[in-house]
mmCIF file of C-alpha atoms and ligand atoms in Angstrom:
data_model
loop_
_atom_site.group_PDB
_atom_site.id
_atom_site.type_symbol
_atom_site.label_atom_id
_atom_site.label_comp_id
_atom_site.label_asym_id
_atom_site.label_seq_id
_atom_site.Cartn_x
_atom_site.Cartn_y
_atom_site.Cartn_z
ATOM 1 C CA MET A 65 9.571 -81.384 -127.005
ATOM 2 C CA GLU A 66 9.165 -79.756 -130.415
ATOM 3 C CA LYS A 67 11.028 -81.189 -133.378
ATOM 4 C CA LEU A 68 14.671 -80.238 -133.125
ATOM 5 C CA ILE A 69 17.137 -79.779 -135.982
ATOM 6 C CA GLY A 70 19.699 -81.686 -133.943
ATOM 7 C CA ASP A 71 17.429 -84.677 -133.308
ATOM 8 C CA ILE A 72 18.653 -87.903 -134.879
ATOM 9 C CA LYS A 73 15.231 -88.260 -136.550
ATOM 10 C CA SER A 74 15.640 -84.920 -138.343
ATOM 11 C CA GLY A 75 18.467 -86.012 -140.627
ATOM 12 C CA SER A 76 21.783 -87.757 -140.938
ATOM 13 C CA LYS A 77 24.721 -87.401 -138.552
ATOM 14 C CA ILE A 78 26.553 -84.124 -139.032
ATOM 15 C CA LYS A 79 30.170 -84.369 -140.220
ATOM 16 C CA ILE A 80 32.291 -81.260 -140.156
ATOM 17 C CA LYS A 81 35.251 -80.756 -142.469
ATOM 18 C CA ILE A 82 37.896 -78.215 -141.553
ATOM 19 C CA LYS A 83 40.818 -78.177 -143.998
ATOM 20 C CA ASN A 84 41.739 -81.890 -144.079
ATOM 21 C CA VAL A 85 40.255 -82.781 -140.690
ATOM 22 C CA ILE A 86 36.789 -84.315 -140.377
ATOM 23 C CA ILE A 87 34.943 -84.238 -137.054
ATOM 24 C CA GLY A 88 32.188 -86.806 -136.679
ATOM 25 C CA ASP A 89 33.810 -89.459 -138.846
ATOM 26 C CA ASN A 90 35.293 -92.723 -137.637
ATOM 27 C CA LYS A 91 38.635 -91.240 -136.692
ATOM 28 C CA ARG A 92 38.819 -89.402 -133.378
ATOM 29 C CA VAL A 93 40.143 -85.895 -133.602
ATOM 30 C CA ILE A 94 42.676 -84.478 -131.163
ATOM 31 C CA ILE A 95 42.556 -80.773 -130.351
ATOM 32 C CA SER A 96 45.369 -79.493 -128.188
ATOM 33 C CA GLY A 97 47.359 -76.427 -127.227
ATOM 34 C CA PRO A 98 47.721 -74.029 -124.347
ATOM 35 C CA CYS A 99 44.870 -72.638 -122.295
ATOM 36 C CA THR A 100 46.110 -69.153 -123.169
ATOM 37 C CA ILE A 101 48.225 -67.855 -126.044
ATOM 38 C CA GLU A 102 51.220 -66.461 -124.123
ATOM 39 C CA ASN A 103 53.516 -65.162 -126.852
ATOM 40 C CA TYR A 104 54.575 -65.953 -130.403
ATOM 41 C CA ASP A 105 57.623 -68.098 -129.597
ATOM 42 C CA ILE A 106 55.852 -70.302 -127.061
ATOM 43 C CA MET A 107 52.824 -70.733 -129.316
ATOM 44 C CA LEU A 108 55.000 -71.675 -132.282
ATOM 45 C CA SER A 109 57.049 -74.200 -130.349
ATOM 46 C CA ILE A 110 53.936 -75.810 -128.821
ATOM 47 C CA GLY A 111 52.308 -75.879 -132.273
ATOM 48 C CA LYS A 112 55.355 -77.426 -133.955
ATOM 49 C CA LYS A 113 55.591 -80.202 -131.390
ATOM 50 C CA LEU A 114 51.858 -80.937 -131.580
ATOM 51 C CA LYS A 115 52.035 -81.010 -135.369
ATOM 52 C CA ASP A 116 54.962 -83.450 -135.182
ATOM 53 C CA ILE A 117 52.966 -85.925 -133.119
ATOM 54 C CA GLY A 118 49.955 -85.650 -135.443
ATOM 55 C CA VAL A 119 47.561 -83.499 -133.418
ATOM 56 C CA ASP A 120 44.748 -82.398 -135.746
ATOM 57 C CA ILE A 121 43.700 -78.972 -134.466
ATOM 58 C CA LEU A 122 45.544 -76.314 -132.471
ATOM 59 C CA ARG A 123 43.800 -74.488 -129.645
ATOM 60 C CA GLY A 124 44.724 -71.286 -127.863
ATOM 61 C CA GLY A 125 42.690 -68.778 -125.868
ATOM 62 C CA ALA A 126 42.992 -65.042 -126.538
ATOM 63 C CA PHE A 127 39.831 -63.771 -124.849
ATOM 64 C CA LYS A 128 39.903 -65.516 -121.498
ATOM 65 C CA PRO A 129 36.761 -65.720 -119.357
ATOM 66 C CA ARG A 130 38.660 -65.718 -116.076
ATOM 67 C CA THR A 131 36.821 -66.248 -112.823
ATOM 68 C CA SER A 132 38.554 -63.191 -111.332
ATOM 69 C CA PRO A 133 38.605 -59.898 -113.247
ATOM 70 C CA TYR A 134 42.055 -59.264 -111.744
ATOM 71 C CA THR A 135 43.806 -62.229 -113.384
ATOM 72 C CA PHE A 136 45.274 -62.184 -116.901
ATOM 73 C CA GLN A 137 42.477 -61.714 -119.445
ATOM 74 C CA GLY A 138 44.365 -62.928 -122.514
ATOM 75 C CA LEU A 139 46.269 -61.219 -125.329
ATOM 76 C CA GLN A 140 43.006 -60.570 -127.194
ATOM 77 C CA TRP A 141 43.504 -59.569 -130.876
ATOM 78 C CA GLU A 142 47.271 -59.640 -130.524
ATOM 79 C CA GLY A 143 46.873 -63.269 -129.418
ATOM 80 C CA LEU A 144 44.642 -64.070 -132.363
ATOM 81 C CA LYS A 145 47.258 -62.697 -134.768
ATOM 82 C CA ILE A 146 49.765 -65.090 -133.216
ATOM 83 C CA LEU A 147 47.380 -68.051 -133.397
ATOM 84 C CA LYS A 148 46.499 -67.349 -137.020
ATOM 85 C CA SER A 149 50.107 -67.015 -138.055
ATOM 86 C CA VAL A 150 51.172 -70.224 -136.266
ATOM 87 C CA GLY A 151 48.210 -72.152 -137.709
ATOM 88 C CA GLU A 152 49.061 -70.995 -141.239
ATOM 89 C CA GLN A 153 52.745 -71.792 -140.896
ATOM 90 C CA LEU A 154 52.005 -75.295 -139.669
ATOM 91 C CA ASN A 155 48.962 -75.800 -141.901
ATOM 92 C CA MET A 156 46.848 -76.673 -138.862
ATOM 93 C CA PRO A 157 43.264 -75.534 -138.254
ATOM 94 C CA VAL A 158 42.940 -73.394 -135.137
ATOM 95 C CA VAL A 159 40.212 -72.860 -132.558
ATOM 96 C CA THR A 160 39.740 -70.019 -130.115
ATOM 97 C CA GLU A 161 37.010 -68.742 -127.804
ATOM 98 C CA ILE A 162 34.962 -65.668 -128.716
ATOM 99 C CA MET A 163 32.962 -64.093 -125.888
ATOM 100 C CA ASP A 164 31.428 -60.965 -127.390
ATOM 101 C CA THR A 165 28.873 -60.623 -130.195
ATOM 102 C CA ARG A 166 30.818 -57.558 -131.389
ATOM 103 C CA ASP A 167 33.909 -59.697 -132.027
ATOM 104 C CA VAL A 168 32.285 -62.469 -134.077
ATOM 105 C CA GLU A 169 32.600 -60.925 -137.533
ATOM 106 C CA LYS A 170 36.197 -59.809 -137.076
ATOM 107 C CA SER A 171 37.159 -63.214 -135.668
ATOM 108 C CA LEU A 172 36.243 -64.941 -138.966
ATOM 109 C CA ASP A 173 39.532 -63.618 -140.298
ATOM 110 C CA TYR A 174 41.565 -65.241 -137.544
ATOM 111 C CA THR A 175 40.172 -68.640 -136.674
ATOM 112 C CA ASN A 176 38.864 -71.781 -138.384
ATOM 113 C CA ILE A 177 36.572 -72.740 -135.493
ATOM 114 C CA ILE A 178 34.864 -70.529 -132.897
ATOM 115 C CA GLN A 179 34.603 -71.869 -129.371
ATOM 116 C CA ILE A 180 31.705 -70.837 -127.160
ATOM 117 C CA GLY A 181 32.840 -71.310 -123.583
ATOM 118 C CA SER A 182 30.989 -72.872 -120.712
ATOM 119 C CA ARG A 183 30.179 -69.483 -119.184
ATOM 120 C CA ASN A 184 28.594 -68.305 -122.425
ATOM 121 C CA MET A 185 26.476 -71.337 -123.248
ATOM 122 C CA TYR A 186 23.411 -69.378 -122.113
ATOM 123 C CA ASN A 187 24.400 -66.228 -124.027
ATOM 124 C CA TYR A 188 21.652 -66.538 -126.615
ATOM 125 C CA ASN A 189 22.628 -63.389 -128.495
ATOM 126 C CA LEU A 190 26.142 -64.758 -128.947
ATOM 127 C CA LEU A 191 24.754 -68.130 -130.050
ATOM 128 C CA LYS A 192 22.552 -66.450 -132.652
ATOM 129 C CA GLU A 193 25.455 -64.335 -133.879
ATOM 130 C CA VAL A 194 27.740 -67.329 -134.469
ATOM 131 C CA GLY A 195 24.752 -69.110 -136.017
ATOM 132 C CA LYS A 196 24.790 -66.494 -138.779
ATOM 133 C CA THR A 197 28.331 -67.505 -139.760
ATOM 134 C CA LYS A 198 29.340 -70.657 -141.617
ATOM 135 C CA LEU A 199 32.249 -71.461 -139.310
ATOM 136 C CA PRO A 200 32.270 -74.657 -137.238
ATOM 137 C CA ILE A 201 31.303 -73.854 -133.653
ATOM 138 C CA ILE A 202 32.521 -75.788 -130.621
ATOM 139 C CA LEU A 203 29.758 -75.348 -128.061
ATOM 140 C CA LYS A 204 30.904 -76.175 -124.561
ATOM 141 C CA ARG A 205 28.425 -77.409 -122.024
ATOM 142 C CA GLY A 206 27.496 -74.848 -119.398
ATOM 143 C CA MET A 207 28.973 -75.864 -116.067
ATOM 144 C CA SER A 208 25.497 -76.152 -114.577
ATOM 145 C CA ALA A 209 23.544 -76.929 -117.728
ATOM 146 C CA SER A 210 21.392 -79.995 -118.153
ATOM 147 C CA ILE A 211 21.819 -81.957 -121.372
ATOM 148 C CA SER A 212 18.537 -80.590 -122.704
ATOM 149 C CA GLU A 213 19.498 -76.955 -121.978
ATOM 150 C CA TRP A 214 22.747 -77.620 -123.837
ATOM 151 C CA ILE A 215 20.861 -79.099 -126.796
ATOM 152 C CA TYR A 216 18.622 -76.024 -126.899
ATOM 153 C CA ALA A 217 21.736 -73.830 -126.909
ATOM 154 C CA ALA A 218 22.928 -75.784 -129.978
ATOM 155 C CA GLU A 219 19.505 -75.240 -131.556
ATOM 156 C CA TYR A 220 19.952 -71.468 -131.152
ATOM 157 C CA ILE A 221 22.990 -71.747 -133.435
ATOM 158 C CA MET A 222 21.457 -74.210 -135.873
ATOM 159 C CA ALA A 223 18.155 -72.324 -136.166
ATOM 160 C CA GLU A 224 20.141 -69.448 -137.720
ATOM 161 C CA GLY A 225 21.337 -71.787 -140.459
ATOM 162 C CA ASN A 226 24.712 -72.964 -139.165
ATOM 163 C CA LEU A 227 24.568 -76.729 -138.627
ATOM 164 C CA ASN A 228 28.317 -76.995 -138.053
ATOM 165 C CA VAL A 229 27.988 -77.451 -134.310
ATOM 166 C CA ILE A 230 30.374 -79.607 -132.317
ATOM 167 C CA LEU A 231 29.265 -80.198 -128.736
ATOM 168 C CA CYS A 232 31.997 -80.276 -126.102
ATOM 169 C CA GLU A 233 31.460 -81.915 -122.723
ATOM 170 C CA ARG A 234 33.747 -80.215 -120.190
ATOM 171 C CA GLY A 235 32.363 -81.345 -116.862
ATOM 172 C CA ILE A 236 29.663 -79.976 -114.601
ATOM 173 C CA ARG A 237 29.543 -78.690 -111.039
ATOM 174 C CA THR A 238 28.557 -81.219 -108.415
ATOM 175 C CA PHE A 239 29.175 -81.673 -104.675
ATOM 176 C CA GLU A 240 32.451 -83.420 -105.540
ATOM 177 C CA SER A 241 35.398 -81.152 -104.841
ATOM 178 C CA TYR A 242 38.372 -83.449 -105.437
ATOM 179 C CA THR A 243 38.222 -82.676 -109.138
ATOM 180 C CA ARG A 244 37.567 -79.225 -110.647
ATOM 181 C CA ASN A 245 34.428 -80.508 -112.380
ATOM 182 C CA THR A 246 32.616 -83.814 -112.611
ATOM 183 C CA LEU A 247 33.148 -85.139 -116.126
ATOM 184 C CA ASP A 248 29.715 -86.326 -117.224
ATOM 185 C CA LEU A 249 30.390 -89.009 -119.814
ATOM 186 C CA ASN A 250 26.709 -90.000 -119.751
ATOM 187 C CA SER A 251 26.145 -86.999 -121.988
ATOM 188 C CA VAL A 252 28.430 -88.489 -124.641
ATOM 189 C CA ALA A 253 26.387 -91.684 -124.848
ATOM 190 C CA VAL A 254 23.127 -89.689 -124.911
ATOM 191 C CA ILE A 255 24.307 -87.349 -127.688
ATOM 192 C CA LYS A 256 25.644 -90.214 -129.798
ATOM 193 C CA GLN A 257 22.365 -92.112 -129.526
ATOM 194 C CA LYS A 258 19.850 -89.294 -129.840
ATOM 195 C CA TYR A 259 21.409 -86.375 -131.697
ATOM 196 C CA ARG A 260 23.131 -85.531 -134.975
ATOM 197 C CA MET A 261 25.930 -83.285 -133.749
ATOM 198 C CA PRO A 262 29.425 -84.641 -133.149
ATOM 199 C CA ILE A 263 30.623 -84.479 -129.557
ATOM 200 C CA ILE A 264 34.120 -84.048 -128.169
ATOM 201 C CA VAL A 265 35.315 -84.091 -124.558
ATOM 202 C CA ASP A 266 37.613 -81.593 -122.860
ATOM 203 C CA THR A 267 39.347 -83.762 -120.299
ATOM 204 C CA SER A 268 41.497 -80.902 -118.972
ATOM 205 C CA HIS A 269 38.575 -78.801 -117.725
ATOM 206 C CA GLY A 270 36.630 -81.974 -117.030
ATOM 207 C CA THR A 271 39.113 -83.056 -114.386
ATOM 208 C CA GLY A 272 41.244 -80.042 -113.481
ATOM 209 C CA LEU A 273 44.098 -82.436 -112.725
ATOM 210 C CA ARG A 274 46.692 -83.329 -115.345
ATOM 211 C CA GLU A 275 47.306 -86.805 -113.939
ATOM 212 C CA LEU A 276 43.661 -87.738 -114.628
ATOM 213 C CA VAL A 277 43.648 -86.507 -118.222
ATOM 214 C CA PRO A 278 45.075 -89.684 -119.882
ATOM 215 C CA ASN A 279 42.595 -92.092 -118.258
ATOM 216 C CA MET A 280 39.584 -89.848 -118.795
ATOM 217 C CA SER A 281 40.538 -89.223 -122.426
ATOM 218 C CA LEU A 282 40.397 -92.957 -123.059
ATOM 219 C CA ALA A 283 37.140 -93.203 -121.128
ATOM 220 C CA ALA A 284 35.668 -90.439 -123.296
ATOM 221 C CA VAL A 285 36.608 -92.281 -126.487
ATOM 222 C CA ALA A 286 35.191 -95.517 -125.079
ATOM 223 C CA ALA A 287 31.935 -93.642 -124.366
ATOM 224 C CA GLY A 288 31.759 -92.667 -128.041
ATOM 225 C CA ALA A 289 33.374 -89.225 -128.252
ATOM 226 C CA ASP A 290 34.377 -88.008 -131.721
ATOM 227 C CA GLY A 291 37.412 -86.275 -130.320
ATOM 228 C CA ILE A 292 39.274 -84.951 -127.332
ATOM 229 C CA MET A 293 40.389 -81.486 -126.289
ATOM 230 C CA ILE A 294 43.467 -81.341 -124.064
ATOM 231 C CA GLU A 295 45.350 -78.335 -122.734
ATOM 232 C CA SER A 296 49.069 -78.808 -123.362
ATOM 233 C CA HIS A 297 52.260 -76.782 -123.067
ATOM 234 C CA ILE A 298 56.016 -77.211 -123.545
ATOM 235 C CA ASN A 299 56.357 -76.407 -119.819
ATOM 236 C CA PRO A 300 52.953 -77.310 -118.337
ATOM 237 C CA GLU A 301 53.820 -76.028 -114.872
ATOM 238 C CA ASP A 302 54.664 -72.576 -116.229
ATOM 239 C CA SER A 303 51.358 -72.126 -118.087
ATOM 240 C CA ILE A 304 49.887 -68.689 -117.401
ATOM 241 C CA SER A 305 46.452 -70.187 -116.822
ATOM 242 C CA ASP A 306 45.112 -73.645 -115.943
ATOM 243 C CA ALA A 307 48.610 -75.033 -115.326
ATOM 244 C CA ARG A 308 47.300 -77.759 -113.016
ATOM 245 C CA GLN A 309 45.256 -79.364 -115.811
ATOM 246 C CA THR A 310 47.784 -78.785 -118.594
ATOM 247 C CA VAL A 311 49.804 -81.783 -119.791
ATOM 248 C CA SER A 312 53.137 -82.130 -121.589
ATOM 249 C CA ILE A 313 53.370 -82.741 -125.323
ATOM 250 C CA ASP A 314 54.728 -86.175 -124.524
ATOM 251 C CA THR A 315 51.573 -86.990 -122.580
ATOM 252 C CA VAL A 316 49.437 -85.906 -125.538
ATOM 253 C CA LYS A 317 51.507 -88.254 -127.701
ATOM 254 C CA LYS A 318 50.872 -91.201 -125.377
ATOM 255 C CA ILE A 319 47.154 -90.416 -125.162
ATOM 256 C CA LYS A 320 46.982 -90.262 -128.955
ATOM 257 C CA GLU A 321 48.705 -93.632 -129.320
ATOM 258 C CA ASN A 322 46.357 -95.238 -126.809
ATOM 259 C CA ILE A 323 43.297 -93.737 -128.502
ATOM 260 C CA GLU A 324 44.466 -95.268 -131.781
ATOM 261 C CA LYS A 325 44.726 -98.691 -130.093
ATOM 262 C CA LEU A 326 41.286 -98.272 -128.565
ATOM 263 C CA GLU A 327 39.786 -97.250 -131.921
ATOM 264 C CA LYS A 328 40.814 -100.597 -133.360
ATOM 265 C CA ILE A 329 38.847 -102.432 -130.667
ATOM 266 C CA LEU A 330 35.841 -100.166 -131.089
HETATM 267 C C1 PEP B 500 38.945 -73.055 -122.171
HETATM 268 O O1 PEP B 500 38.756 -73.940 -123.017
HETATM 269 O O2 PEP B 500 40.040 -72.503 -122.027
HETATM 270 C C2 PEP B 500 37.851 -72.670 -121.250
HETATM 271 C C3 PEP B 500 37.829 -71.481 -120.653
HETATM 272 O O3 PEP B 500 36.946 -73.644 -121.073
HETATM 273 P P1 PEP B 500 35.505 -73.633 -120.366
HETATM 274 O O4 PEP B 500 34.701 -72.619 -121.099
HETATM 275 O O5 PEP B 500 35.038 -75.038 -120.572
HETATM 276 O O6 PEP B 500 35.705 -73.307 -118.916
HETATM 277 MN MN1 MN B 501 41.668 -73.366 -119.734
#
């Protein structure tokens, strides 16, 4: 393997500061919010409740990479206007997925972090495009990507000059069908030991089942994750997308409290 920018031997651990949140420091970061931005009122009430319990970063999808082209594709720019306005009102950084190279520049006006979704991890043109920005990039693991393919995807971003890459483990496809994906926490230990980028774990997509999210969030932190991403909603069952893996705000609160206890031991 050639010398990689992300290799631990190439420099110090990367810490990413977004407003007053630091990813890659000692304190685990919690990112939460709905799978999809549904409307202004719902987004604001979810955001307010998450802010109240001390969630660091608000998530919400506007461009949704749905498996079926016939299901809801997201509110697109209208959704991003909502997310931006809620984030500003609550003074919370926001993250959203961008899927198209043509949308990258315009999105800089709307979001504090760009998410590259699992389905786009191999979209090298998109990776290069976000690499030309200075925004932090959450790079999700492709659902069938090996750890080294994922690292190379991160290199595509970093080679363009943007070292603000946050890896996000979100589970991979295996023969197991009980859960939506198999959450590969081995990757967390590997990344922490061998690479410079911070890594977070999306335990909603990683399990697909809301009742598994609390346990696996703690497991992710125990494995060394720098943060957790959890889909949450004021009425999880009514979520437009990914309802089955979306938890209540109260559950996020409990997970956060337990992570804080675990941090003390670690
Ligand atoms: C998401 O975060 O809403 C999402 C679509 O995730 P993934 O790309 O991991 O499937
Ligand atoms: Mn989702």
